[in-house]
Tab-separated table of C-alpha atoms in Angstrom:
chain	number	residue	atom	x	y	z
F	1	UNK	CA	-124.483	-3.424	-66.584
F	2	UNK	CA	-120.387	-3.796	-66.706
F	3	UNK	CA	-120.097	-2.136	-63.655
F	4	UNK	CA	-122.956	-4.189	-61.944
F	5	UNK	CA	-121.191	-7.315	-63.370
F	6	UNK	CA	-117.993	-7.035	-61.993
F	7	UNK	CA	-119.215	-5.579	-58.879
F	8	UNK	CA	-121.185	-8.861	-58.157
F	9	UNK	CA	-118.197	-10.699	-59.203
F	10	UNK	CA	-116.021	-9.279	-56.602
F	11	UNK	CA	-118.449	-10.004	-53.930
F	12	UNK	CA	-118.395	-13.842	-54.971
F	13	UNK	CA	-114.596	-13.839	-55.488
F	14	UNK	CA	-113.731	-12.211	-52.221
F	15	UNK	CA	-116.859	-13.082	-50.092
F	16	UNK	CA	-116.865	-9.641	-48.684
F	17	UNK	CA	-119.160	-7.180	-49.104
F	18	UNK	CA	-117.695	-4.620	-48.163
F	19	UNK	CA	-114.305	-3.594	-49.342
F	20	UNK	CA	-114.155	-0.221	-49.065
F	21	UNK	CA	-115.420	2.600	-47.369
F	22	UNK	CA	-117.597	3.539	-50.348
F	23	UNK	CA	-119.554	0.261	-50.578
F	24	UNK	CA	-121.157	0.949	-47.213
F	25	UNK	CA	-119.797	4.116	-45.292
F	26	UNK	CA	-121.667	3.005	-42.199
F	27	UNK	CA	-121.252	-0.442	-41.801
F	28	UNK	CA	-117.637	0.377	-42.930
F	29	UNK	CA	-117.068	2.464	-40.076
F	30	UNK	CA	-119.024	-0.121	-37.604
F	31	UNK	CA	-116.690	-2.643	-39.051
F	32	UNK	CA	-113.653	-0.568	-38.230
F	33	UNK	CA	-114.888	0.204	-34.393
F	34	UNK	CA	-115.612	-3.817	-34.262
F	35	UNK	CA	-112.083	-4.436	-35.577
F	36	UNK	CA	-109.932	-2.247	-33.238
F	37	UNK	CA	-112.222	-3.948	-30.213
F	38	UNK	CA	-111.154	-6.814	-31.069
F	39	UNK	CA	-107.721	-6.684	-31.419
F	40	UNK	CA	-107.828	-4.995	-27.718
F	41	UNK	CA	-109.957	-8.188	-27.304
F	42	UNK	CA	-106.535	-10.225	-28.637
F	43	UNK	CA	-104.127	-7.993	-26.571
F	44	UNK	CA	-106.010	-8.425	-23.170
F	45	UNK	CA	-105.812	-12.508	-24.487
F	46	UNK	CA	-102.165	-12.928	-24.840
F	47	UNK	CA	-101.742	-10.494	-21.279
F	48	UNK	CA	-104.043	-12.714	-19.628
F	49	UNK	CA	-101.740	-16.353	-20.982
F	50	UNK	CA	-98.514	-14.896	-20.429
F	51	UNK	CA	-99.552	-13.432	-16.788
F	52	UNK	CA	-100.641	-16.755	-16.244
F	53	UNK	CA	-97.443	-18.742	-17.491
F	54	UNK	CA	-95.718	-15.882	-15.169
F	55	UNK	CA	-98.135	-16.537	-12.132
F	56	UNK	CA	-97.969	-20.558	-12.486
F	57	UNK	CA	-94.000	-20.598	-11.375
F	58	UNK	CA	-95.018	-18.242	-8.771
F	59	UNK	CA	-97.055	-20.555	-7.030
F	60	UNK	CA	-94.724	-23.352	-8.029
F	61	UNK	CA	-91.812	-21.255	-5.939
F	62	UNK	CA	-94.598	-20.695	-3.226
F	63	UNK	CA	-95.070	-24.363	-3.014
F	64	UNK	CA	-91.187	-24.777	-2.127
F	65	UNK	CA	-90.974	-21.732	0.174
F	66	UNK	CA	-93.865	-23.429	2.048
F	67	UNK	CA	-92.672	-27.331	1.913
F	68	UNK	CA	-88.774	-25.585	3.137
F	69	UNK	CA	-90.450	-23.711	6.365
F	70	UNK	CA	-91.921	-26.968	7.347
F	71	UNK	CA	-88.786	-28.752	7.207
F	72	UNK	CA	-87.073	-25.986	8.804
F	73	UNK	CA	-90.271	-26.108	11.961
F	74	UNK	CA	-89.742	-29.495	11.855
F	75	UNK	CA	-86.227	-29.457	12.540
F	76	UNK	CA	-86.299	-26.836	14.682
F	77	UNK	CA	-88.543	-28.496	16.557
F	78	UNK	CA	-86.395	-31.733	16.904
F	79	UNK	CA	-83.626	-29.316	17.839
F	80	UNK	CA	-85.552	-28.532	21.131
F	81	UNK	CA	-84.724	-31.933	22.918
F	82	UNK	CA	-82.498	-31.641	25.709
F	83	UNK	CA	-80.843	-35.075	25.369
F	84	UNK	CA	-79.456	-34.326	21.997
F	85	UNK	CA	-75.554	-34.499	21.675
F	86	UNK	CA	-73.209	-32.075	20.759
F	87	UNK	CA	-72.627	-34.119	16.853
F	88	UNK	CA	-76.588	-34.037	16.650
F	89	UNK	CA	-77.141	-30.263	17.111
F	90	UNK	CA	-74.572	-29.549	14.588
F	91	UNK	CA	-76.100	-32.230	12.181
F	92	UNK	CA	-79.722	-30.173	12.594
F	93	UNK	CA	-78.271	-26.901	12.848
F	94	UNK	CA	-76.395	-28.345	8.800
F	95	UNK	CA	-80.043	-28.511	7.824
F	96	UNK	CA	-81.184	-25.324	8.898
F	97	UNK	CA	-78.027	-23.445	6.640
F	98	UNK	CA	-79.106	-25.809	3.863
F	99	UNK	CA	-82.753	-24.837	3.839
F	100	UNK	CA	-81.947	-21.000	4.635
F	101	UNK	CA	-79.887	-21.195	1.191
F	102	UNK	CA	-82.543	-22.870	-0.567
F	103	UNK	CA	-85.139	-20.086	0.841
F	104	UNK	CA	-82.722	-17.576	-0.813
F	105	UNK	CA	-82.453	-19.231	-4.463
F	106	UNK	CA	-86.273	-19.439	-3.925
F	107	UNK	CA	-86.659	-15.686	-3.473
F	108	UNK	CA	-84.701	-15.004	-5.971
F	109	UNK	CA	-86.549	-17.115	-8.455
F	110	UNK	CA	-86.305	-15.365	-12.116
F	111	UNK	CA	-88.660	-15.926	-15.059
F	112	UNK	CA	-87.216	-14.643	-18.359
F	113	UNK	CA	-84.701	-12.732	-16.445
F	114	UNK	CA	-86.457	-10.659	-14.314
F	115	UNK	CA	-86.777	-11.404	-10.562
F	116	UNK	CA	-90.305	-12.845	-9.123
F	117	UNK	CA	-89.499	-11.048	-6.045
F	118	UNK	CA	-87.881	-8.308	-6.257
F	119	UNK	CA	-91.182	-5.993	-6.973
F	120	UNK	CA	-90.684	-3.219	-9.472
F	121	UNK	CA	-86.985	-3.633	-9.621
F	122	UNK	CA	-87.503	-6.659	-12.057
F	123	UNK	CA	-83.612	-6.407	-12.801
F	124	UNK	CA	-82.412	-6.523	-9.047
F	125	UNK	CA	-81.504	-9.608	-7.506
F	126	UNK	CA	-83.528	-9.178	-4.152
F	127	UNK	CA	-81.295	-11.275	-2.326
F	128	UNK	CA	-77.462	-12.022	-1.635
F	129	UNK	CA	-75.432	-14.178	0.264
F	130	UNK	CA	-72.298	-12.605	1.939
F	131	UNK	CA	-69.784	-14.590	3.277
F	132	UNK	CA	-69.778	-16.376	5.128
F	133	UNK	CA	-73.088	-17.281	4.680
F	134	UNK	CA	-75.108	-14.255	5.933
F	135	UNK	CA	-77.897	-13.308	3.266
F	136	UNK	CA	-78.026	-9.544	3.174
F	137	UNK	CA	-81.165	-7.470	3.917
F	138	UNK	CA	-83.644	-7.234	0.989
F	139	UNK	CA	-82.344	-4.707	-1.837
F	140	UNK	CA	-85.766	-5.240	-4.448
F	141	UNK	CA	-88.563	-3.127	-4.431
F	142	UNK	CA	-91.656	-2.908	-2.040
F	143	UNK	CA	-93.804	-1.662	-5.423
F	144	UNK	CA	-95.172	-4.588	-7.013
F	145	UNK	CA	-95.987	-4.785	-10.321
F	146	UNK	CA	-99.511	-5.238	-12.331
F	147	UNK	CA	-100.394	-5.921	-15.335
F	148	UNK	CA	-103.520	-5.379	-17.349
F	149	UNK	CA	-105.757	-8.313	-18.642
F	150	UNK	CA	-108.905	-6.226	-19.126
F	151	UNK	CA	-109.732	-2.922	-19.116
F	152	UNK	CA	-110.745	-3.080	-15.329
F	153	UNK	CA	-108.736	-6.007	-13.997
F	154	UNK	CA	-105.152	-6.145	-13.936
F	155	UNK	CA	-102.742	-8.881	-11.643
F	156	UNK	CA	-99.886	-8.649	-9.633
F	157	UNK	CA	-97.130	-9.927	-11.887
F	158	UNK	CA	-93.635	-8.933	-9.356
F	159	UNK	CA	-94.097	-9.606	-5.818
F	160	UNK	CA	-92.556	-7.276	-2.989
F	161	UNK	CA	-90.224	-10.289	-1.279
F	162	UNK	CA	-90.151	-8.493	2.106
F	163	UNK	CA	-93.628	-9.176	2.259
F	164	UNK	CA	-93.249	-12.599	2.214
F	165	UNK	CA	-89.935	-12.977	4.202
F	166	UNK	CA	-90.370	-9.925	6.856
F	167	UNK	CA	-93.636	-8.431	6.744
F	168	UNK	CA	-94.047	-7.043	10.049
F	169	UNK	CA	-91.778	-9.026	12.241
F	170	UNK	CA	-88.544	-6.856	12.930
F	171	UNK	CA	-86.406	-9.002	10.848
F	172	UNK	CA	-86.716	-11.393	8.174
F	173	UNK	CA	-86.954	-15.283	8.004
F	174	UNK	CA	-83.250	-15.802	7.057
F	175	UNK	CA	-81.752	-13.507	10.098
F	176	UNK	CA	-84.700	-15.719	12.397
F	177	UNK	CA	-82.680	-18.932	10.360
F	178	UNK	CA	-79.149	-17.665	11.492
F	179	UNK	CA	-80.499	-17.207	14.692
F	180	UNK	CA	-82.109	-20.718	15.104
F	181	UNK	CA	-78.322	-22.204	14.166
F	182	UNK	CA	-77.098	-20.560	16.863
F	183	UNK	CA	-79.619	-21.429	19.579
F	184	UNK	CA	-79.826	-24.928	18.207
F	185	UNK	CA	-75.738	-25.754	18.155
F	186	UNK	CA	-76.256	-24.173	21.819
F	187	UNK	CA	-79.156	-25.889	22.993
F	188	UNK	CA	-80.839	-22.914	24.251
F	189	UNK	CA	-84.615	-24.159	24.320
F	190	UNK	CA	-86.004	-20.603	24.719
F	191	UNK	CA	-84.228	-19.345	21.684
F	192	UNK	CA	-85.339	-22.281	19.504
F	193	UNK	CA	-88.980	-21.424	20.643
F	194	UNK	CA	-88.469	-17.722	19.626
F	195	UNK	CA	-87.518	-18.741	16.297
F	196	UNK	CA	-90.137	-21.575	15.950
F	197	UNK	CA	-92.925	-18.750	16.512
F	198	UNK	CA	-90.776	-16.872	13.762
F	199	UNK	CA	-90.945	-19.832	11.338
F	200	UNK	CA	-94.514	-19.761	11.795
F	201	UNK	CA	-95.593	-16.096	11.146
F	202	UNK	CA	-93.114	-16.446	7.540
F	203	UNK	CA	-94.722	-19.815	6.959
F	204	UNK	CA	-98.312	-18.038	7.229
F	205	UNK	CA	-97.210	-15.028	5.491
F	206	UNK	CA	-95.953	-17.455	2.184
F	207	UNK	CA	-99.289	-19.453	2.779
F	208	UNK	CA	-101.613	-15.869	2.683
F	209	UNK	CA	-99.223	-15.337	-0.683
F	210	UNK	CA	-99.743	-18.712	-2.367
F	211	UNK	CA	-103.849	-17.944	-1.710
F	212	UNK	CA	-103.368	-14.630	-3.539
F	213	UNK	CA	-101.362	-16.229	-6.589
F	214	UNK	CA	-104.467	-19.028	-6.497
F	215	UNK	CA	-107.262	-16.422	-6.661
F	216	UNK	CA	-105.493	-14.688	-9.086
F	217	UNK	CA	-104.952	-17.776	-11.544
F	218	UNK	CA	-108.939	-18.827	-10.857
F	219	UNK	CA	-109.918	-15.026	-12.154
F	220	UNK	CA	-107.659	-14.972	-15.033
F	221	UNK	CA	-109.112	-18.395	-16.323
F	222	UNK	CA	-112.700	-16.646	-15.680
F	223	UNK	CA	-111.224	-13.682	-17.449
F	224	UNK	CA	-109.787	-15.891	-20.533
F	225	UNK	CA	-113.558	-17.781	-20.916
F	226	UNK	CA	-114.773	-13.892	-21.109
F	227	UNK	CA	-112.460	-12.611	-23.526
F	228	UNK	CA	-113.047	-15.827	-25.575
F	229	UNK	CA	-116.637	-15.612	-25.740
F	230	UNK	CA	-116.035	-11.574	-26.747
F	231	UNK	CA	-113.594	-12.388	-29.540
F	232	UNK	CA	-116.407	-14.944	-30.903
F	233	UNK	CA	-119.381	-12.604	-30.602
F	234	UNK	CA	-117.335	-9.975	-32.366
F	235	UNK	CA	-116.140	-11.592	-35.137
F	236	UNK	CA	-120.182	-12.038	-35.557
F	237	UNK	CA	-120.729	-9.029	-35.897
F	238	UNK	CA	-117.986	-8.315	-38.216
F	239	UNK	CA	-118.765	-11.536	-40.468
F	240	UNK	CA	-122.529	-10.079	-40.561
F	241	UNK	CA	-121.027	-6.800	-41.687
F	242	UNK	CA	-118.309	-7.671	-44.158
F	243	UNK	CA	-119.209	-10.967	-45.616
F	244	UNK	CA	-122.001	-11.709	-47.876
F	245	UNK	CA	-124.953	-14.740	-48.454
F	246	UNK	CA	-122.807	-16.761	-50.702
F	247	UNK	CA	-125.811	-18.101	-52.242
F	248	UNK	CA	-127.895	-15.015	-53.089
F	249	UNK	CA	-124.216	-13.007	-53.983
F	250	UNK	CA	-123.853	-16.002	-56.897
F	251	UNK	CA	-127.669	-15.975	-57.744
F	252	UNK	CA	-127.345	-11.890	-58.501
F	253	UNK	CA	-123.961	-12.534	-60.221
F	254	UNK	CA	-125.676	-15.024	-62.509
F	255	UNK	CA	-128.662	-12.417	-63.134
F	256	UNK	CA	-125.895	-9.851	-63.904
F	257	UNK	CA	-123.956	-11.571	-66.206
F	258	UNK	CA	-127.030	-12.421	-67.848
F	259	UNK	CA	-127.622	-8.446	-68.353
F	260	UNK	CA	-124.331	-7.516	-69.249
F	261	UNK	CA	-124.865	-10.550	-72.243
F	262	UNK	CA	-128.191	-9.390	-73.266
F	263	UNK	CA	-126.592	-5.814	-73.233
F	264	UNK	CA	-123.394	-6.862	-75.279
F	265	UNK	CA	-125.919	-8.620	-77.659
F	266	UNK	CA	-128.285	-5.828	-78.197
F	267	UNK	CA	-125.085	-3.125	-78.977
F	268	UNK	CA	-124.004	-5.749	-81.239
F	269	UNK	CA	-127.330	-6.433	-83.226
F	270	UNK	CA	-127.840	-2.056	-83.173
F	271	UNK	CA	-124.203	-1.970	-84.546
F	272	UNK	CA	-125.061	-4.123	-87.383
F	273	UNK	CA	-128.399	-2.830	-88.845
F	274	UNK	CA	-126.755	0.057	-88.746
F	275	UNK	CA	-124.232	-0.570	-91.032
F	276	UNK	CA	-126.599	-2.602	-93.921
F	277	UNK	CA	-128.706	0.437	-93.596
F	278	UNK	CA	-125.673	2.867	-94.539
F	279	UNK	CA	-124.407	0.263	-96.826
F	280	UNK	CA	-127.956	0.144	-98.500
């Protein structure tokens, strides 16, 4: 009955009903397979927030590689006029160096210290400008980087920058930018054209990125909805496992502790009749 009493004590105290392995060896070990799912459950969770914290100034540098290329087609473009003095190409050529250096601080956008850009080499700043103002050839990695946020989905977390700035063409959007400088402070219309086509392929090669980094933030909210939904359903079916019907647990305490009373009182009342009869 003492052992009965406390037992339905702890229940009430704790709220559990099972504590140990011994109290229920199978839904003890069900409750240990439900536990270590969901704290894979809670890893896959804080993946999927900080891939998308990582993703969301990804697109926000996308946004700025695209809005720069259209200034720099737009001034291009202007550049192509054959009645433009001598003071105005320099002016526009300026504002093609100024954008070309603000392409190359884009590329070599960092998030907590590691490169956006630079693929696997996180560490490696994909892009530098030698003087005078020639931005060397790419120096990251062309293996991007993924990362996990379920056991069968996983997002591209470091970008390969040549994509973006080279892909296929035979050399990359801040060589075509050099080049447009020259052809614009020199007027040469065919040149200018060249590059403008240039411009266009980079500008639809950042555009195709920006979609990627989009789809990939509209999955990872899907993803986050799922692993929400999985954390609730299995802390359920732990709750249904481990915890106990407060009401009923107190009832069965109350019914014990009236046992263990009736028991105490009955050793007591055997205790004393005993002794008057050997006192008699």
């Amino acid at each position: 009955a003492s052992e009965h009493r406390l037992e339905a004590q702890r229940r009430v105290s704790t709220g559990r009903r099972v504590s140990k392995i011994s109290d229920d060896p199978t839904a003890a070990a069900t409750s240990l397979a439900e536990r270590s799912a969901l704290g894979q459950v809670d890893q896959y969770t804080r993946s999927a927030d900080s891939v998308a914290s990582r993703l969301a100034v990804v697109d926000t540098v996308l946004s700025n590689v695209v809005e720069k290329l259209t200034a720099a087609q737009t001034v291009a473009t202007a550049a192509r006029g054959s009645t433009l003095s001598t003071t105005q190409r320099a002016s526009l050529a300026q504002e093609l160096g100024g954008i070309r250096d603000a392409l190359t601080d884009d590329m070599n956008s960092t998030l907590h210290g590691r490169y956006l850009f630079g693929g696997a080499a996180v560490t490696t700043k994909p892009y530098t400008i030698t003087p005078p103002a020639t931005v060397a050839a790419y120096v990251g990695s062309n293996n991007e980087v993924r990362a996990d946020i379920s056991s069968d989905r996983s997002v591209t977390v470091a970008f390969d920058g040549e994509a973006i700035t080279q892909g296929s063409d035979a050399q990359d959007v801040f060589t075509t930018l050099d080049q447009l400088i020259a052809d614009v402070t020199a007027g040469n219309s065919d040149g200018i054209g060249t590059g403008l086509a240039a411009l266009q392929r980079a500008f639809d090669r950042a555009t195709a990125a920006q979609t990627r980094v989009g789809n990939e933030l509209a999955m990872i909210d899907t993803q986050k909805l799922r692993l929400q939904q999985m954390t609730l359903s299995g802390s359920e079916r732990l709750a249904a496992l481990e915890q106990i019907d407060m009401a009923k647990a107190t009832t069965e305490m109350q019914h014990a502790d009236t046992a263990y009373q009736a028991s105490v009182g009955a050793i007591g009342t055997s205790s004393r009749t005993s002794l008057m009869d050997y006192l008699k």
